XYZ file of C-alpha atoms in Angstrom:
293
model
C 25.589 7.255 -60.510
C 26.621 10.727 -59.098
C 28.100 11.697 -55.596
C 25.549 11.182 -52.566
C 28.310 11.318 -49.900
C 26.401 14.130 -48.312
C 24.108 11.586 -47.052
C 20.920 13.751 -47.721
C 18.646 11.030 -46.495
C 17.790 10.067 -42.877
C 16.998 6.503 -41.918
C 15.049 7.410 -38.873
C 12.705 9.946 -40.746
C 11.917 7.162 -43.234
C 11.481 4.716 -40.286
C 8.963 6.964 -38.875
C 7.066 7.746 -42.031
C 6.212 4.337 -42.947
C 5.770 2.665 -39.488
C 2.074 3.309 -38.930
C 1.731 1.460 -42.606
C 3.516 -1.519 -41.202
C 2.892 -1.442 -37.415
C 2.206 -4.923 -35.668
C -1.742 -5.584 -35.413
C -3.084 -5.813 -31.951
C -3.110 -9.757 -32.088
C 0.595 -9.689 -32.274
C 1.207 -7.286 -29.365
C -1.391 -9.601 -27.134
C 0.449 -12.898 -28.397
C 3.688 -11.362 -27.378
C 2.566 -10.147 -23.973
C 0.896 -13.298 -23.159
C 3.949 -15.309 -24.186
C 6.156 -13.152 -21.943
C 3.494 -13.098 -18.904
C 4.284 -15.680 -16.094
C 1.644 -18.498 -16.006
C 0.669 -18.368 -19.625
C -0.958 -21.448 -20.878
C -1.674 -22.965 -24.564
C -5.319 -22.326 -23.931
C -4.786 -18.579 -23.434
C -2.779 -18.106 -26.411
C -5.011 -20.266 -28.221
C -8.022 -17.993 -27.114
C -6.140 -14.905 -28.626
C -5.363 -16.509 -32.050
C -8.968 -17.997 -32.064
C -10.311 -14.196 -32.279
C -8.843 -14.090 -35.862
C -10.308 -17.004 -38.042
C -8.094 -16.456 -40.993
C -5.048 -16.231 -38.691
C -6.078 -19.635 -36.977
C -6.796 -21.427 -40.480
C -3.259 -20.369 -41.649
C -1.435 -21.402 -38.799
C -3.167 -24.748 -38.735
C -2.346 -25.205 -42.376
C 1.373 -24.385 -41.548
C 1.346 -26.799 -38.666
C 0.073 -29.446 -40.851
C 2.115 -28.586 -43.620
C 5.372 -30.608 -45.105
C 7.529 -27.931 -42.865
C 6.838 -29.959 -39.780
C 5.680 -33.359 -41.274
C 3.690 -34.397 -38.298
C 2.521 -37.845 -38.164
C -1.143 -37.213 -37.394
C -3.251 -34.090 -38.212
C -3.670 -31.005 -35.918
C -7.371 -29.888 -35.785
C -7.325 -26.910 -33.222
C -4.635 -24.359 -32.463
C -4.640 -25.523 -28.824
C -3.464 -28.996 -30.198
C -1.136 -27.353 -32.456
C 0.711 -25.428 -29.640
C 0.812 -28.891 -27.619
C 2.551 -30.314 -30.501
C 4.894 -27.386 -32.007
C 5.017 -25.331 -28.807
C 4.006 -21.848 -27.682
C 6.834 -20.059 -29.166
C 6.570 -21.731 -32.409
C 2.996 -20.759 -32.578
C 3.889 -17.135 -31.989
C 6.503 -16.928 -34.681
C 4.064 -18.768 -37.079
C 1.583 -16.184 -36.337
C 4.206 -13.344 -36.694
C 5.214 -14.649 -39.881
C 1.550 -14.560 -41.492
C 0.682 -11.406 -40.255
C 3.830 -9.483 -40.983
C 3.669 -11.031 -44.354
C 0.361 -9.537 -44.959
C 1.023 -6.356 -43.440
C 4.278 -5.681 -45.721
C 2.615 -7.117 -48.850
C 0.088 -4.184 -48.816
C 3.063 -1.531 -49.236
C 2.670 -0.003 -52.729
C 5.974 -0.789 -54.597
C 6.171 -0.151 -58.402
C 9.674 -1.421 -59.147
C 9.568 -4.733 -57.183
C 8.230 -7.603 -58.793
C 6.184 -8.987 -55.862
C 5.780 -12.473 -57.235
C 9.644 -12.970 -57.295
C 10.009 -11.087 -54.092
C 7.725 -13.389 -52.112
C 9.253 -16.504 -53.809
C 12.567 -15.596 -52.754
C 11.383 -14.642 -49.085
C 9.714 -17.916 -48.478
C 12.449 -20.020 -50.156
C 15.005 -18.298 -47.887
C 12.854 -18.589 -44.922
C 12.491 -22.590 -45.346
C 16.266 -22.815 -46.005
C 17.085 -20.616 -42.816
C 14.656 -22.985 -40.702
C 16.350 -26.208 -42.153
C 19.869 -24.761 -41.552
C 18.785 -23.689 -37.889
C 17.753 -27.339 -37.269
C 20.847 -28.857 -38.801
C 22.799 -26.600 -36.308
C 20.678 -27.404 -33.393
C 19.510 -23.838 -32.910
C 16.916 -23.299 -30.158
C 13.350 -22.174 -31.786
C 13.871 -22.820 -35.435
C 10.891 -20.773 -36.242
C 12.768 -17.538 -35.404
C 15.104 -18.081 -38.344
C 11.860 -18.761 -40.532
C 10.491 -15.492 -39.661
C 13.934 -13.693 -40.045
C 14.550 -15.406 -43.558
C 10.828 -14.569 -44.576
C 11.037 -10.826 -43.753
C 15.006 -10.269 -44.422
C 14.334 -8.198 -47.544
C 10.994 -6.099 -46.557
C 13.086 -3.058 -46.428
C 13.496 -3.225 -50.205
C 9.514 -2.583 -50.441
C 9.708 0.492 -48.437
C 12.845 2.059 -50.231
C 11.594 1.038 -53.815
C 8.164 2.293 -52.825
C 9.294 5.558 -51.383
C 11.894 6.317 -53.861
C 11.094 4.811 -57.279
C 12.592 7.583 -59.513
C 15.862 7.912 -57.371
C 16.401 4.023 -57.224
C 15.153 2.897 -60.528
C 18.458 3.173 -62.162
C 19.912 0.985 -59.399
C 17.503 -1.640 -59.952
C 18.180 -1.805 -63.529
C 21.947 -2.011 -63.028
C 21.909 -4.568 -60.307
C 19.790 -7.082 -62.274
C 18.775 -8.850 -58.964
C 22.296 -8.796 -57.595
C 21.744 -8.282 -54.072
C 24.936 -7.461 -52.696
C 25.571 -5.072 -55.673
C 21.879 -3.394 -55.171
C 22.732 -3.018 -51.347
C 26.014 -1.215 -52.315
C 24.382 1.257 -54.629
C 21.455 1.836 -52.048
C 24.188 2.789 -49.482
C 25.975 5.001 -51.938
C 22.713 6.935 -52.854
C 21.035 7.089 -49.317
C 23.752 6.380 -46.848
C 21.871 3.240 -45.851
C 20.394 0.184 -47.505
C 17.030 -2.058 -47.583
C 18.612 -4.189 -44.852
C 19.086 -1.361 -42.374
C 15.504 -0.360 -43.429
C 14.139 -3.828 -42.667
C 15.989 -4.322 -39.338
C 14.511 -0.710 -38.213
C 11.154 -1.669 -39.036
C 11.305 -5.114 -37.623
C 12.284 -3.891 -34.550
C 9.170 -2.499 -33.992
C 7.591 -5.946 -34.384
C 9.505 -7.124 -31.374
C 12.184 -9.334 -33.155
C 15.104 -10.025 -30.944
C 18.264 -7.836 -31.525
C 19.970 -11.084 -32.780
C 17.495 -11.390 -35.549
C 17.384 -7.564 -36.319
C 21.327 -7.760 -36.620
C 21.054 -10.689 -38.915
C 18.655 -8.922 -41.122
C 20.932 -5.768 -41.154
C 24.045 -7.691 -42.051
C 22.762 -10.135 -44.478
C 24.741 -8.716 -47.443
C 27.860 -8.368 -45.390
C 29.499 -11.746 -44.854
C 32.666 -10.368 -43.092
C 30.588 -8.742 -40.398
C 28.068 -11.562 -40.050
C 31.190 -13.902 -38.885
C 31.522 -11.451 -36.079
C 27.733 -11.296 -35.043
C 25.676 -14.066 -33.465
C 24.942 -17.406 -35.274
C 21.715 -15.938 -36.600
C 23.430 -13.585 -38.809
C 25.538 -16.131 -40.551
C 22.486 -18.709 -40.731
C 20.427 -15.763 -42.750
C 23.242 -14.705 -44.925
C 23.927 -18.262 -45.905
C 20.186 -18.818 -46.368
C 19.878 -15.732 -48.752
C 22.849 -16.869 -50.803
C 21.648 -20.455 -51.267
C 18.257 -19.020 -52.097
C 19.703 -17.066 -54.933
C 21.304 -20.001 -56.285
C 17.835 -21.504 -57.106
C 15.497 -21.274 -59.770
C 12.460 -21.239 -57.495
C 13.916 -18.849 -54.608
C 16.387 -16.500 -56.712
C 15.708 -12.679 -55.856
C 16.564 -11.914 -59.634
C 14.028 -12.072 -62.519
C 17.033 -13.038 -64.656
C 17.528 -16.539 -62.889
C 19.831 -17.957 -60.386
C 23.225 -16.411 -59.440
C 26.238 -18.243 -57.957
C 27.540 -15.918 -55.349
C 30.575 -17.174 -53.554
C 30.306 -18.619 -49.929
C 33.388 -18.254 -48.078
C 34.687 -21.252 -46.228
C 34.656 -19.485 -43.130
C 30.716 -19.306 -43.430
C 30.397 -23.143 -43.556
C 33.006 -23.595 -40.732
C 31.242 -21.106 -38.307
C 28.045 -23.276 -38.458
C 29.735 -26.618 -38.682
C 28.218 -27.490 -41.851
C 29.513 -28.039 -45.538
C 28.511 -27.519 -48.964
C 26.597 -30.702 -49.197
C 24.486 -29.586 -46.402
C 23.597 -26.678 -48.440
C 22.595 -28.547 -51.529
C 20.612 -31.050 -49.203
C 18.692 -28.122 -47.838
C 17.835 -26.621 -51.224
C 16.614 -29.874 -52.308
C 14.481 -30.555 -49.225
C 12.960 -27.027 -49.366
C 12.138 -27.539 -53.184
C 9.301 -29.799 -52.709
C 7.647 -28.095 -49.493
C 8.086 -24.765 -51.244
C 4.976 -24.036 -53.025
C 2.702 -25.370 -50.081
C 4.349 -23.286 -47.830
C 4.018 -20.164 -50.292
C 0.286 -20.839 -50.526
C -0.161 -20.811 -47.027
C 1.738 -17.730 -46.197
C 0.344 -15.721 -49.143
C -2.933 -17.568 -49.957
C -4.288 -14.736 -52.184
C -1.166 -14.003 -54.196
C -0.196 -14.817 -57.624
C 3.102 -16.282 -57.908
């Protein structure tokens, strides 16, 4: 594929170039400020969300979906906050708005239906694994799982001619794809995604998780979130519904150290994939109501 060791491409320049296209909207900035402000209340957060009727409707659909399995239907955003919490509401709003922003990026090389199916499936597995590990605010992991590959939309949208061969050679094998990207550009789609999502206010732990999700040796040295996202991505690729490849599921090796780090085993992984399967289409339709998948 040629020698690209001179690293002619600059990650910072790429991030600056596309930041305006995928900058967080005003409502997310206001929600984050309100959440961090002392004395913030459920009603003040609900008032911000209510200014966007479409966002309000999607948050309520998520709160009432099988993702939460609430015993009674939630009718208002204020009630949703009372039931699922203020941070959960913020993370759901972040998931919805970020997905809309990134889905508008033009990208001729990526099959968008496959891309978002993989993203949503990975998000649901990440959320479930986080719950099994008793991780605080598991919706954080839903957001990271949902957005872990958005850097691909930027790379393959900006450099289609340069990366077309890479896409064909990899045939949906994500670690191979990332390796070729690093050879050609000096960075990969995970680096791009982490850089862009820092502008959305994702915590450093989640930025790191996204940056390292194709590097199992390094995730074991990072926070628990990094191991969770790597595992969720790998498990998703083993399924028909959630695989990144158009060529079908791929059995990637999961080192024993990954399971040991999380205090889980292979049966936990199988159960997560099975549990996610029946919630998958409902969640996908809420996150991307206008998409064809």
